[in-house]
Short mmCIF file of C-alpha atoms and ligand atoms in Angstrom, two decimals:
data_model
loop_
_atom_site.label_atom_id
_atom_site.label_comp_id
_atom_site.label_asym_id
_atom_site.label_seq_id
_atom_site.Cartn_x
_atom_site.Cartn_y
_atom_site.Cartn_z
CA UNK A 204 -5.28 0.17 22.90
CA UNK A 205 -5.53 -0.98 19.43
CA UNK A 206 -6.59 1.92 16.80
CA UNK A 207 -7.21 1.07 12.99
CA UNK A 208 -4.61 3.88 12.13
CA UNK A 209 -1.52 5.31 12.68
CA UNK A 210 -0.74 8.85 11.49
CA UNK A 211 2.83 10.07 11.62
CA UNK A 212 2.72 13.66 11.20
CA UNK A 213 0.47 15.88 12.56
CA UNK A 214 0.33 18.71 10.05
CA UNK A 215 -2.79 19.40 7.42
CA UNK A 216 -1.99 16.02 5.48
CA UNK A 217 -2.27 13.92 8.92
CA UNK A 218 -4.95 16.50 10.42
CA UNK A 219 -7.24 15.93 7.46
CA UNK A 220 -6.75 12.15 6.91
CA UNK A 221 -7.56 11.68 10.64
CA UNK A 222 -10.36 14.16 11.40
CA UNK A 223 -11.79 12.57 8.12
CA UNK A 224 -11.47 8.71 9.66
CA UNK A 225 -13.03 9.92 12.86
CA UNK A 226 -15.48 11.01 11.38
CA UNK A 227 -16.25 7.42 9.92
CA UNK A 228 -15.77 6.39 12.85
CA UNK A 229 -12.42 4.57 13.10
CA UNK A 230 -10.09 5.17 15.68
CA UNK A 231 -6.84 6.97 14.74
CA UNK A 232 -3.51 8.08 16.86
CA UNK A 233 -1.94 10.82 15.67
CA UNK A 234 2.44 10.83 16.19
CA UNK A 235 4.37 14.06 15.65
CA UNK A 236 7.96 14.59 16.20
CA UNK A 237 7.77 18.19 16.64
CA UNK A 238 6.75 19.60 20.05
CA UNK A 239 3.96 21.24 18.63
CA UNK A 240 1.12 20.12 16.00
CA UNK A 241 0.15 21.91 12.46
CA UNK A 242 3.20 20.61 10.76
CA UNK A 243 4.75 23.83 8.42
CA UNK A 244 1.72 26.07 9.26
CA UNK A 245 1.94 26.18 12.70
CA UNK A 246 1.32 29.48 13.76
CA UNK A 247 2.45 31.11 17.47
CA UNK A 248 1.42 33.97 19.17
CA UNK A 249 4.29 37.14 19.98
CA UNK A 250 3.54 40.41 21.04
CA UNK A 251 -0.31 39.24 19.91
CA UNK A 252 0.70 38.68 16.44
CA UNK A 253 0.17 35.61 14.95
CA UNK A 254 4.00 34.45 13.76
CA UNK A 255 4.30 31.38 10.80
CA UNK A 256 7.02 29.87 12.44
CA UNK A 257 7.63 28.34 9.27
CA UNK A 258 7.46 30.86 6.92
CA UNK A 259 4.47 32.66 5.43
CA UNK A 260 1.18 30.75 4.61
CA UNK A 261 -0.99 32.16 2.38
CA UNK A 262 -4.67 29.82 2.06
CA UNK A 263 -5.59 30.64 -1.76
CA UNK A 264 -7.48 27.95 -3.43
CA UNK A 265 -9.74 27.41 -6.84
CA UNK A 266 -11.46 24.01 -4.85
CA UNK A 267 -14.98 25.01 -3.43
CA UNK A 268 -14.42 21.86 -1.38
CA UNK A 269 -11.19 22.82 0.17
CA UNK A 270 -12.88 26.60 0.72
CA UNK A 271 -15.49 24.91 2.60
CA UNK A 272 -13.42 22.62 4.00
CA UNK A 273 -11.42 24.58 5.84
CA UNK A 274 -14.32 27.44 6.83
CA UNK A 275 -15.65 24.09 8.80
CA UNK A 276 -12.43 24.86 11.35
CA UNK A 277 -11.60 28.84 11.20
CA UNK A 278 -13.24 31.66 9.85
CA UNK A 279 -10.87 33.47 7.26
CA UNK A 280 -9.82 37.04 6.97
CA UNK A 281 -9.59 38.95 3.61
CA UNK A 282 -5.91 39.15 3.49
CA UNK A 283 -4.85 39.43 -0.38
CA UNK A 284 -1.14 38.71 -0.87
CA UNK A 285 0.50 41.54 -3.18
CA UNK A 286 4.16 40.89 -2.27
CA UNK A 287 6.65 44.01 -3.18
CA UNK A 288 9.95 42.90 -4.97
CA UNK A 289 12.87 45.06 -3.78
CA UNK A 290 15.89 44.91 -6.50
CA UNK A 291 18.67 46.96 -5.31
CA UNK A 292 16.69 49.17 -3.56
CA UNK A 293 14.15 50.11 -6.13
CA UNK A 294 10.49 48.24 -5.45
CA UNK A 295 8.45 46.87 -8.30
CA UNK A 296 4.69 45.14 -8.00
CA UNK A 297 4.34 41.38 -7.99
CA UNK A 298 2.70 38.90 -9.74
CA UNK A 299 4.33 40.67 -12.58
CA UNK A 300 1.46 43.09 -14.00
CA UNK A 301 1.15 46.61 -15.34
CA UNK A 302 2.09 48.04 -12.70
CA UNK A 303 5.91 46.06 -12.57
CA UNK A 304 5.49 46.82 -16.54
CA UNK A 305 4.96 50.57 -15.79
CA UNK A 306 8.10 50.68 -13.54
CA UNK A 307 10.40 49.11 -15.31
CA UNK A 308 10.09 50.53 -18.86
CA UNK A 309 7.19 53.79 -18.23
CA UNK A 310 4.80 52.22 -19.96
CA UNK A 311 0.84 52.66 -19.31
CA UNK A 312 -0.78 50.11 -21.71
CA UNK A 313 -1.35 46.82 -22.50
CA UNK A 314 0.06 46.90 -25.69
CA UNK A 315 2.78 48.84 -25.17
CA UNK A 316 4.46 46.47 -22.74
CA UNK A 317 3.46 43.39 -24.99
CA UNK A 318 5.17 44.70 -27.60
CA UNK A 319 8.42 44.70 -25.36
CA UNK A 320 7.84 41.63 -23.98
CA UNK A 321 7.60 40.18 -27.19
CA UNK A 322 10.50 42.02 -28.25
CA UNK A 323 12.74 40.54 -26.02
CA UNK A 324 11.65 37.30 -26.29
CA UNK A 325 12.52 37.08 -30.10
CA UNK A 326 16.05 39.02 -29.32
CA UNK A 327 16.62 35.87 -26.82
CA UNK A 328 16.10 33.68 -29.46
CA UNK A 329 14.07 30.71 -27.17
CA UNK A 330 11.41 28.86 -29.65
CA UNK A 331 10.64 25.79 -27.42
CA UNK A 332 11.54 26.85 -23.65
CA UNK A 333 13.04 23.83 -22.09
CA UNK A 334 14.09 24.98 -18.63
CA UNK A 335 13.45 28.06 -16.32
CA UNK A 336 15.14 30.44 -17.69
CA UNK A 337 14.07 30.34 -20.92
CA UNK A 338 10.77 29.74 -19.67
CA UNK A 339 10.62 33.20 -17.70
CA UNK A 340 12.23 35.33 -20.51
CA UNK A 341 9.79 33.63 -22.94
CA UNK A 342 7.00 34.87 -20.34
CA UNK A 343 8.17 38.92 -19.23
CA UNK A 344 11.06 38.88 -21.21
CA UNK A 345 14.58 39.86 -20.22
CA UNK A 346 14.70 42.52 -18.35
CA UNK A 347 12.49 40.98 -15.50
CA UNK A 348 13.88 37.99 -15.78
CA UNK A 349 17.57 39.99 -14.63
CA UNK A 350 15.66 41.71 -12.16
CA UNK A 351 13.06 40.39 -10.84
CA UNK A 352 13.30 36.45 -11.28
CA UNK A 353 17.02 35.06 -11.53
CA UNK A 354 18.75 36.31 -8.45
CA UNK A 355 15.83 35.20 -6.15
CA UNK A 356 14.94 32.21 -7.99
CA UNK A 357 18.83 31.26 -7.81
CA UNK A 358 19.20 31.91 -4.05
CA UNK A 359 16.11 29.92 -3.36
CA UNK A 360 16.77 26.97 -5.36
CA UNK A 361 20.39 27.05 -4.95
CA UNK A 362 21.12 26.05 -8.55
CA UNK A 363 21.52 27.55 -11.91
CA UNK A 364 17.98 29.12 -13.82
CA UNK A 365 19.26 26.77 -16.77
CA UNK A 366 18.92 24.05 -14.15
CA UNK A 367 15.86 24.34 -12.64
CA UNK A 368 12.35 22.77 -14.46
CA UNK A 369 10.64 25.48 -15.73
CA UNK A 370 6.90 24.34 -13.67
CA UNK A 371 7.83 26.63 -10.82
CA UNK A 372 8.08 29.39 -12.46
CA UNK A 373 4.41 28.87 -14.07
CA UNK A 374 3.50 29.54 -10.76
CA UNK A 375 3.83 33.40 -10.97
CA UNK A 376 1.13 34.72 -12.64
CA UNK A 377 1.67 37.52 -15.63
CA UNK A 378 -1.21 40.09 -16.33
CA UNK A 379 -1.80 42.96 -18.55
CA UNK A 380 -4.39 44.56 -15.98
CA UNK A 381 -3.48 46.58 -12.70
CA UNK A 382 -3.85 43.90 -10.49
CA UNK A 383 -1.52 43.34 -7.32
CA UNK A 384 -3.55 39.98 -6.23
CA UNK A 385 -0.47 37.75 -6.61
CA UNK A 386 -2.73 34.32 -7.11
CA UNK A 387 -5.13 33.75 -9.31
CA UNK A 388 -7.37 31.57 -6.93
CA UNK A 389 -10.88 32.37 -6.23
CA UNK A 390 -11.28 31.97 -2.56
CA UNK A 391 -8.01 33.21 -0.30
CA UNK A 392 -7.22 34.71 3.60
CA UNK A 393 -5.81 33.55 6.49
CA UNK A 394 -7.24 31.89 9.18
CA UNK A 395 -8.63 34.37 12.07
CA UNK A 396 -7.02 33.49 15.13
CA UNK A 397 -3.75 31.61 13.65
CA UNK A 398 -3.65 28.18 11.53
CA UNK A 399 -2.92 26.34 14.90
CA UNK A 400 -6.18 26.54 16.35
CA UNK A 401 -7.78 25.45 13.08
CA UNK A 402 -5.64 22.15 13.00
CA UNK A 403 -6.93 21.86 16.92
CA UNK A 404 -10.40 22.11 15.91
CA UNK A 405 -9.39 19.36 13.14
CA UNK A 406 -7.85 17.26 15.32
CA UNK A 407 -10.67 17.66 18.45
CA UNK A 408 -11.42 14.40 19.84
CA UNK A 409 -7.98 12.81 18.10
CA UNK A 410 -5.41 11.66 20.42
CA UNK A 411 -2.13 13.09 19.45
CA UNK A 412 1.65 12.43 21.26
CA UNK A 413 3.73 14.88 20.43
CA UNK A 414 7.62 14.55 20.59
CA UNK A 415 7.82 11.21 18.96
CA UNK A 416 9.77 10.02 16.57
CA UNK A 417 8.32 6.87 14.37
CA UNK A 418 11.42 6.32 13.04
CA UNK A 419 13.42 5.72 16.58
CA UNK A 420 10.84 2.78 17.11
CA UNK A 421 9.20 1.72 14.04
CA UNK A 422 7.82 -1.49 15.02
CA UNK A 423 6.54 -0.27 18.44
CA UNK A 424 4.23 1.98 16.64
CA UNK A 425 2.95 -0.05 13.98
CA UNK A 426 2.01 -2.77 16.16
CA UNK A 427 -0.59 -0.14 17.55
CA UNK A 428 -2.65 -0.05 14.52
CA UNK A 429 -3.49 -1.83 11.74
CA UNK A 430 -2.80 1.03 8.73
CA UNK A 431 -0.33 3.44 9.06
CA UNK A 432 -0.28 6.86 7.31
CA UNK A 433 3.28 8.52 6.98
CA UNK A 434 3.66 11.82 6.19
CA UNK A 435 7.41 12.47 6.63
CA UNK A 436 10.05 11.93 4.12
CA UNK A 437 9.81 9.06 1.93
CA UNK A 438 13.79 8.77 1.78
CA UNK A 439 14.21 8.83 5.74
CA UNK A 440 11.07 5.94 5.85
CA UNK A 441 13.43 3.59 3.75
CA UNK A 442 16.74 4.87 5.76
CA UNK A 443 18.10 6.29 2.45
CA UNK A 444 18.84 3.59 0.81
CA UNK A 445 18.63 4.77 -2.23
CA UNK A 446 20.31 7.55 -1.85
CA UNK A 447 18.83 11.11 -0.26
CA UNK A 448 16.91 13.02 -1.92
CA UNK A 449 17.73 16.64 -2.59
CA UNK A 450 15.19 19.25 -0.34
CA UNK A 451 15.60 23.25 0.25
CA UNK A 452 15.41 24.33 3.98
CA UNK A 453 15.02 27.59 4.98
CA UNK A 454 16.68 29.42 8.07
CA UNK A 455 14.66 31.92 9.79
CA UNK A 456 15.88 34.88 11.56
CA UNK A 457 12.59 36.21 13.83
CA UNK A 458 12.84 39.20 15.55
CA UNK A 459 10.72 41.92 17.22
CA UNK A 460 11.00 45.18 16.41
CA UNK A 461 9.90 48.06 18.60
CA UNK A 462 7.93 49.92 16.41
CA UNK A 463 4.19 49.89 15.08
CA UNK A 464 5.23 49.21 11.34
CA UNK A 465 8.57 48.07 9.34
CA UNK A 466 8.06 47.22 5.56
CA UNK A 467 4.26 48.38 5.16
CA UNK A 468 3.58 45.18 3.37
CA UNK A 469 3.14 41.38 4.82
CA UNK A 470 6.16 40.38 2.01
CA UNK A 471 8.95 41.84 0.43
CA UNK A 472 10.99 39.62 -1.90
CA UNK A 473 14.63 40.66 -2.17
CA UNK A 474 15.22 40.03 -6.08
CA UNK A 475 19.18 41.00 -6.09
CA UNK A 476 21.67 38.17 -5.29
CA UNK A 477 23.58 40.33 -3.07
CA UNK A 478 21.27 40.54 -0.65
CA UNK A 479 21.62 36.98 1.19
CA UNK A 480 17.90 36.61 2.57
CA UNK A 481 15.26 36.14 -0.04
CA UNK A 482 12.69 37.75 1.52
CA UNK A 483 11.44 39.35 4.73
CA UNK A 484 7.59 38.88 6.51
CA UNK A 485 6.08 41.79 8.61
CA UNK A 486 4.01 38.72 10.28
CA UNK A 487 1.05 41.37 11.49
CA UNK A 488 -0.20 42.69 8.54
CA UNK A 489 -1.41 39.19 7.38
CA UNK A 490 -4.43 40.49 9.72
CA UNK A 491 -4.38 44.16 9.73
CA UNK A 492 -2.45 44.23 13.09
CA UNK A 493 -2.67 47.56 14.73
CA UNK A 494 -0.06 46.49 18.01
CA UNK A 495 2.92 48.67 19.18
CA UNK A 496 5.32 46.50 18.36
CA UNK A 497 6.26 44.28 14.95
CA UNK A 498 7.82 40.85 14.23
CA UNK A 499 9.91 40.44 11.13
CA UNK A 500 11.33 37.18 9.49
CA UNK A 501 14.38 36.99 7.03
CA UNK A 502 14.50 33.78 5.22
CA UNK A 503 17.44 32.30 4.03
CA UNK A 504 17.36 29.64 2.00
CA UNK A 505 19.49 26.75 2.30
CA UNK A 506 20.90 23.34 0.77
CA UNK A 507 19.19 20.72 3.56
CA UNK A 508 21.25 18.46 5.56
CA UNK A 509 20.47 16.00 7.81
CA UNK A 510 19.00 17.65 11.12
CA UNK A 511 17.48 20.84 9.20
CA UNK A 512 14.04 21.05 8.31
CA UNK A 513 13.18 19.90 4.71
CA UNK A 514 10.59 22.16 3.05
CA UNK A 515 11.17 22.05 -0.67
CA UNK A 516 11.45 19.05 -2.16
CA UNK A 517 13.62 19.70 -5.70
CA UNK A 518 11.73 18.51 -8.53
CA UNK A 519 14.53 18.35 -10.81
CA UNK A 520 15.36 15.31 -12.94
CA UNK A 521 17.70 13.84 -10.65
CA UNK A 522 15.47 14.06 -7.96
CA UNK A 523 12.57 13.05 -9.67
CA UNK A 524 14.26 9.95 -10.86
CA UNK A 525 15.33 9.16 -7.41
CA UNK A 526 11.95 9.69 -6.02
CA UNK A 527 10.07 7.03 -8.31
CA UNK A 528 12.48 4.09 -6.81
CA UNK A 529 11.24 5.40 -3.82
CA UNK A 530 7.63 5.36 -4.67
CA UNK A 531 8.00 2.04 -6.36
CA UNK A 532 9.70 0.73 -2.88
CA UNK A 533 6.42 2.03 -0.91
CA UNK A 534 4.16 0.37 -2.96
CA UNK A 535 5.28 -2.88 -1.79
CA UNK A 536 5.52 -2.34 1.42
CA UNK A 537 2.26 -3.41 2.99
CA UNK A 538 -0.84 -1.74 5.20
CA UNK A 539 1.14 2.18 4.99
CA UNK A 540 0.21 4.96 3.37
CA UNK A 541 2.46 7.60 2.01
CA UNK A 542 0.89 11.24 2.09
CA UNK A 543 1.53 15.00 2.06
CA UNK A 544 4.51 17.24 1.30
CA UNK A 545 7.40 15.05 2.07
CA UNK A 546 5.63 12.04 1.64
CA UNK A 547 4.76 12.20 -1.36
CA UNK A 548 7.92 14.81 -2.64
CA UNK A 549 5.47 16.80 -3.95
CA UNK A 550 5.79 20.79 -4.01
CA UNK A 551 1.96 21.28 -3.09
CA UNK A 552 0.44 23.85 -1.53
CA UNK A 553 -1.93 23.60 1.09
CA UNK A 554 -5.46 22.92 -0.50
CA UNK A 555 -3.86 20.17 -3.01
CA UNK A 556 -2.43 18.64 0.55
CA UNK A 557 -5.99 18.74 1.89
CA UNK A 558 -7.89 17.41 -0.93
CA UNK A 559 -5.00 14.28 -1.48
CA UNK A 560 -5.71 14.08 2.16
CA UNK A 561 -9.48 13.89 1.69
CA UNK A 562 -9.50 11.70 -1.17
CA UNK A 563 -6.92 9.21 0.69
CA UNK A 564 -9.70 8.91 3.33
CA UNK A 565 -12.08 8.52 0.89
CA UNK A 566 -10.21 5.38 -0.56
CA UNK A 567 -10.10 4.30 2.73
CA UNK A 568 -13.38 4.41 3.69
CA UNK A 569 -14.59 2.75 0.68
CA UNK A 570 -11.93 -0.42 1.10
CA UNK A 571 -12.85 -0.96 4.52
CA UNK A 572 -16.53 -0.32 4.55
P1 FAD B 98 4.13 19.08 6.94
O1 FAD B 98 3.48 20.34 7.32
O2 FAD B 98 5.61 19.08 6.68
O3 FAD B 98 3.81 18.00 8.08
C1 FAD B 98 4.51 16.79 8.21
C2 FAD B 98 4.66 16.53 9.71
O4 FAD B 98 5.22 15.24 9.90
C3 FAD B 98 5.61 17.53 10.38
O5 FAD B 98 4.95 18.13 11.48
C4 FAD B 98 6.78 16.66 10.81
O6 FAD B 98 7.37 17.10 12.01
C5 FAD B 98 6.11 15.31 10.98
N1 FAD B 98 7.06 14.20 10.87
C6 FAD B 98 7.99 14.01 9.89
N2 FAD B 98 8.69 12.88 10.13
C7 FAD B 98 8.17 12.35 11.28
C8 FAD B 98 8.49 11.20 12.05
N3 FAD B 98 9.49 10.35 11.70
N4 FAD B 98 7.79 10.95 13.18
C9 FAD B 98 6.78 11.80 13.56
N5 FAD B 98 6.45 12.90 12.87
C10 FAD B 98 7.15 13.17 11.75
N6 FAD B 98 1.16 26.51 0.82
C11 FAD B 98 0.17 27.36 0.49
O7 FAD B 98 -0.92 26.92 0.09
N7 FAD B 98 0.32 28.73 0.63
C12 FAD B 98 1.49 29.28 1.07
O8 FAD B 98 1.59 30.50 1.17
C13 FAD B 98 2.56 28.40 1.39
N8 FAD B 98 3.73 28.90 1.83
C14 FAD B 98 4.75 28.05 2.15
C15 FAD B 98 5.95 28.58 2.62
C16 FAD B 98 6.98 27.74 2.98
C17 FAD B 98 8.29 28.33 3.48
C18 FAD B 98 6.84 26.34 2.85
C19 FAD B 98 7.96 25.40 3.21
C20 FAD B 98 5.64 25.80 2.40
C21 FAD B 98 4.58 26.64 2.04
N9 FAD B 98 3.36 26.13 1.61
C22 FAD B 98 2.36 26.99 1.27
C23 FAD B 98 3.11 24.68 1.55
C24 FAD B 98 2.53 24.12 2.86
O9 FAD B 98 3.44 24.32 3.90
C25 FAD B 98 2.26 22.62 2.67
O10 FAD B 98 1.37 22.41 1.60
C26 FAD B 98 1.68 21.93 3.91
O11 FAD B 98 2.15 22.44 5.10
C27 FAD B 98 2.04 20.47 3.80
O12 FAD B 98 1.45 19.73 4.85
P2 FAD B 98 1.98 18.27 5.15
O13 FAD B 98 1.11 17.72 6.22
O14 FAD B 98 2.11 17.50 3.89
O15 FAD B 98 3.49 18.44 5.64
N1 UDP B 99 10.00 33.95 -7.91
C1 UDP B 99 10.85 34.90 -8.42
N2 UDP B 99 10.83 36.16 -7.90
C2 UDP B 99 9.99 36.51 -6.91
C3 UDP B 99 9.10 35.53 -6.39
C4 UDP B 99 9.14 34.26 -6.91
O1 UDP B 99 11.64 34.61 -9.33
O2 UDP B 99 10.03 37.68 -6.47
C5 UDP B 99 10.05 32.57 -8.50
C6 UDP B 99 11.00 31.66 -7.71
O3 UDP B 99 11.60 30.80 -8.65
C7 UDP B 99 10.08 30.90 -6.81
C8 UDP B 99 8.86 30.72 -7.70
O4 UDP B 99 8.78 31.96 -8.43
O5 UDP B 99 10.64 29.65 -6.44
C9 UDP B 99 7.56 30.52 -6.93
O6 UDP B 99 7.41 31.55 -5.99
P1 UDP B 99 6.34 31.54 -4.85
O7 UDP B 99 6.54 32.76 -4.03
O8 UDP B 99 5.02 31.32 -5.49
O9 UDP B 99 6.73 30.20 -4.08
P2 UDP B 99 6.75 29.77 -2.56
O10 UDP B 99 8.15 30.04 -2.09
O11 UDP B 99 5.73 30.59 -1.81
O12 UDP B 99 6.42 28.31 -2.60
#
């Protein structure tokens, strides 16, 4: 059988793009290396807990079309993240907010912590932040920065603050209200019944093969259809020729625990740089579990090598630079499609995969109609 496309990858990028071309009615094949499909958000079931065998996914997006989107394949809990930060012992509130404000200096108002905020930040002497440190003391000052930010940011990245663009940490939010919601995002939860049965219901009526490598027989596969989509890594596509590119893994250590309740929250993030995990997930309260038994996580981040996982790509300069002579290589190459995560060497989360996803297919559909 002939199909019009290829997908490699069957996680949301791949699930999207092709449930979106069936829907036009192409035909599309789905390949995925992995044994299972969903990609990073596959989900499995343990002691009837739903465990993100990939670490934690949280669904929080601002897009009414990726809200809707998804709600189309799962119905959504009302799980609100409000991860605890454990420094030495001692927990503070995350996003940072008046209650991590309260904590850390006493203080009850607004003002009050402002006014040490922005008394650190002149002490550090940072006009124009130009990298990650400066850009988080500029933002809570020094004290959380120490505390809170620079031993977990430094485990996770595995580099220097002073190294690392300041963009990711622009991700944390920083309130003056009491407000524990760690995003900012208008519509969030977690999909009732595990993220692997949504991506089935995205991919009903696809046919996937699972355990296949696209790489171990290139040509085979794109002789089956007439446009690929790839949505592994853009340096392994062009056999690293320019080099690899730099990506975080993570190791996780899963166990069950014979007890109804461990931490009390779904995520703890350890903040010290002794402690050599950077955070632990109690899986079952990401939907108000009530079993006998619990299933932790401790994730340890790690510099990738070949045969890990890659989740983070690193978006420093170096990397950055590399990944344009990549990008520059795949636009010549003709009739594939580079998409998602590690196709792209993009740090997005979930919704921004599903809407390139969506708009991909869109392109699509317009060029070939
Ligand atoms: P992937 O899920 O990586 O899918 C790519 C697929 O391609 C994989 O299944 C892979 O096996 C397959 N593949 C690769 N190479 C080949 C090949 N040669 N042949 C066949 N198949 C191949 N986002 C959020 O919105 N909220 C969160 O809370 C959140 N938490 C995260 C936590 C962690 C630890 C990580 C790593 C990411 C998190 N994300 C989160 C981001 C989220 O995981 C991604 O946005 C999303 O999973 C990306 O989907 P994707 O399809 O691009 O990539
Ligand atoms: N971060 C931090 N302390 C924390 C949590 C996060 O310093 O307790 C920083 C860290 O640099 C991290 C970034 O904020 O890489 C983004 O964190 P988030 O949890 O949003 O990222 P994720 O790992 O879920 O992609």
């Amino acid at each position: 059988m002939h199909y019009d496309y290829l997908v490699v990858g069957a996680g949301l990028f791949g699930a999207a793009f092709a449930q979106r071309m069936l829907e036009t009615e192409k035909s599309v094949l789905v390949i995925e290396k992995r044994d299972h499909i969903g990609g990073n958000v596959f989900t499995e079931e343990v002691e009837g807990i739903q465990v993100h065998r990939y670490g934690a996914h949280i669904f929080h997006t601002d897009s009414k079309k990726a809200w809707e989107y998804v709600n189309r394949f799962a119905e959504f809990n009302r799980y609100t993240n409000s991860p605890i930060a454990n420094y030495h012992g001692q927990l503070y509130s995350l996003p940072f907010n008046m209650y991590t404000f309260h904590k850390m200096w006493d203080v009850n108002t607004p003002i009050e912590a402002a006014d040490i905020i922005a008394r650190q930040r002149h002490d550090s002497g940072i006009l124009v932040p130009t990298n990650l440190e400066e850009q988080a003391i500029s933002l809570v000052g020094t004290d959380i920065y120490e505390k809170l930010i620079k031993g977990y940011t430094e485990k996770q990245w595995g580099r220097p603050c002073r190294e690392l663009p300041s963009f990711i940490i622009r991700r944390l939010p920083v309130r003056y209200t009491y407000d524990n919601n760690y995003f900012t995002s208008r519509y969030q939860g977690i999909p009732i019944g595990g993220y692997t049965r949504m991506v089935e219901k995205m991919l009903s009526g696809i046919e996937v093969r699972l355990n296949v490598d696209y790489l171990e027989d290139k040509a085979h596969w794109d002789s089956l259809a007439d446009r690929v989509v790839y949505t592994g890594p853009i340096d392994a596509y062009f056999g690293y020729c320019c080099g690899p590119l730099a990506y975080r893994s993570v190791r996780f250590e899963t166990e069950v625990l014979d007890m109804p309740n461990f931490q009390g929250n779904a995520v703890v993030n350890y903040t010290d740089r002794e402690t050599p995990f950077t955070r632990i997930i109690e899986h079952k309260h990401f939907e108000f579990g009530t079993q006998s038994k619990t299933v932790i996580s401790r994730e340890y981040s790690q510099e990738w090598e070949p045969g890990m996982e890659p989740y983070y790509p690193v978006n420093d300069e170096k990397n950055t630079a590399l990944y344009e002579q990549y990008r520059a290589l795949a636009e010549k190459e003709p009739n594939i499609l580079f998409g998602g995560r590690l196709g792209q060497y993009r740090y997005y989360d979930m919704d921004a995969v599903l809407l390139s996803a969506l708009e991909l297919a869109e392109k699509e559909k317009e060029g070939t109609l």
